[in-house]
Amino acid sequence: MPTQWFELEEPEDYLDLEITEPERAFVEALRSHTAQWPSQGASGEISRPETGDALLAYITLSDPETRLSLIDIGVHLSGDQIRGDRLHNQLFTLPDRPSAWALNAEGSQQELARRTAEWMRTALHRPVVLYVWLHDGYAYAARYAFADRDETLSQLYNRQYAPEGQAEALTEAGHVHGRGWIQTTGLPAPDLYLHIRGNLDQAALPSGIRAATQRGPIAGVWYE
């Protein structure tokens, strides 16, 4: 049974979001374009960002096995214009610097809904993989990524299981952000990968990396 994407069924849903008639036309057109989409470990929502007056339509990509939310991708609708990109995972704002796959379009509500659906469908088919680094039989680091552009979605580094002295070396080399979050981009090639979702034929994987279909425990805190 198809998932109900971008569902706003009850009149109070429209009232709570204070949706205008043009916005409602956009939502209904978007729902029509996505009516037969399977869930594929993703969901679609209508909301408003915490800042600004734009209407927000977004999809959330998750790891179906762990239910971990990986990335929010969406568009801001303002009048006859949409801007789409990766969204802030709490504020749902657009990035200051658009990504290489950002969407920017103008047109009627029906045209904008069609462009949004096509753009989101492309995102749903992008290959997502989970890279894993092992030491003494334990996973000490992992990274979800869009494997076509090697774009990090979420990552984890656990000092407890990492090779001795590695965390300090990575920090000294500048592979650390925020509150001491070690970036996996400073690590050697991963030991294995798991295909999470999307079209793996589009992936550009590191040479020699081993494919796996099952995962052991990966302990730690995930961050971007």
mmCIF file of C-alpha atoms in Angstrom, residues 4 9 17 36 39 41 46 51 58 75 88 96 125 131 138-139 142 145 147 157 160 167 172-173 191 214:
data_model
loop_
_atom_site.group_PDB
_atom_site.id
_atom_site.type_symbol
_atom_site.label_atom_id
_atom_site.label_comp_id
_atom_site.label_asym_id
_atom_site.label_seq_id
_atom_site.Cartn_x
_atom_site.Cartn_y
_atom_site.Cartn_z
ATOM 1 C CA GLN A 4 0.524 8.982 1.962
ATOM 2 C CA GLU A 9 -6.311 15.634 5.361
ATOM 3 C CA LEU A 17 -0.210 26.054 9.275
ATOM 4 C CA GLN A 36 2.147 6.187 -5.878
ATOM 5 C CA SER A 39 7.998 4.648 1.407
ATOM 6 C CA GLY A 41 12.632 4.174 4.273
ATOM 7 C CA ILE A 46 4.413 19.721 5.123
ATOM 8 C CA THR A 51 12.152 31.333 10.800
ATOM 9 C CA TYR A 58 10.454 17.982 2.946
ATOM 10 C CA VAL A 75 11.949 23.036 -0.482
ATOM 11 C CA HIS A 88 19.083 22.006 9.041
ATOM 12 C CA ASP A 96 23.936 29.568 3.548
ATOM 13 C CA HIS A 125 17.293 7.185 -5.746
ATOM 14 C CA TYR A 131 31.013 2.843 5.796
ATOM 15 C CA TYR A 138 35.043 -3.744 17.018
ATOM 16 C CA ALA A 139 33.458 -1.003 14.929
ATOM 17 C CA ALA A 142 31.038 4.654 10.874
ATOM 18 C CA ALA A 145 27.129 8.966 2.959
ATOM 19 C CA ALA A 147 28.021 7.512 -2.268
ATOM 20 C CA TYR A 157 33.636 7.948 16.154
ATOM 21 C CA GLN A 160 37.053 3.570 23.305
ATOM 22 C CA ALA A 167 41.926 10.303 18.236
ATOM 23 C CA GLU A 172 45.968 17.594 16.127
ATOM 24 C CA ALA A 173 45.586 17.356 12.342
ATOM 25 C CA ASP A 191 37.003 -1.748 6.078
ATOM 26 C CA GLN A 214 24.952 -7.755 8.092
#
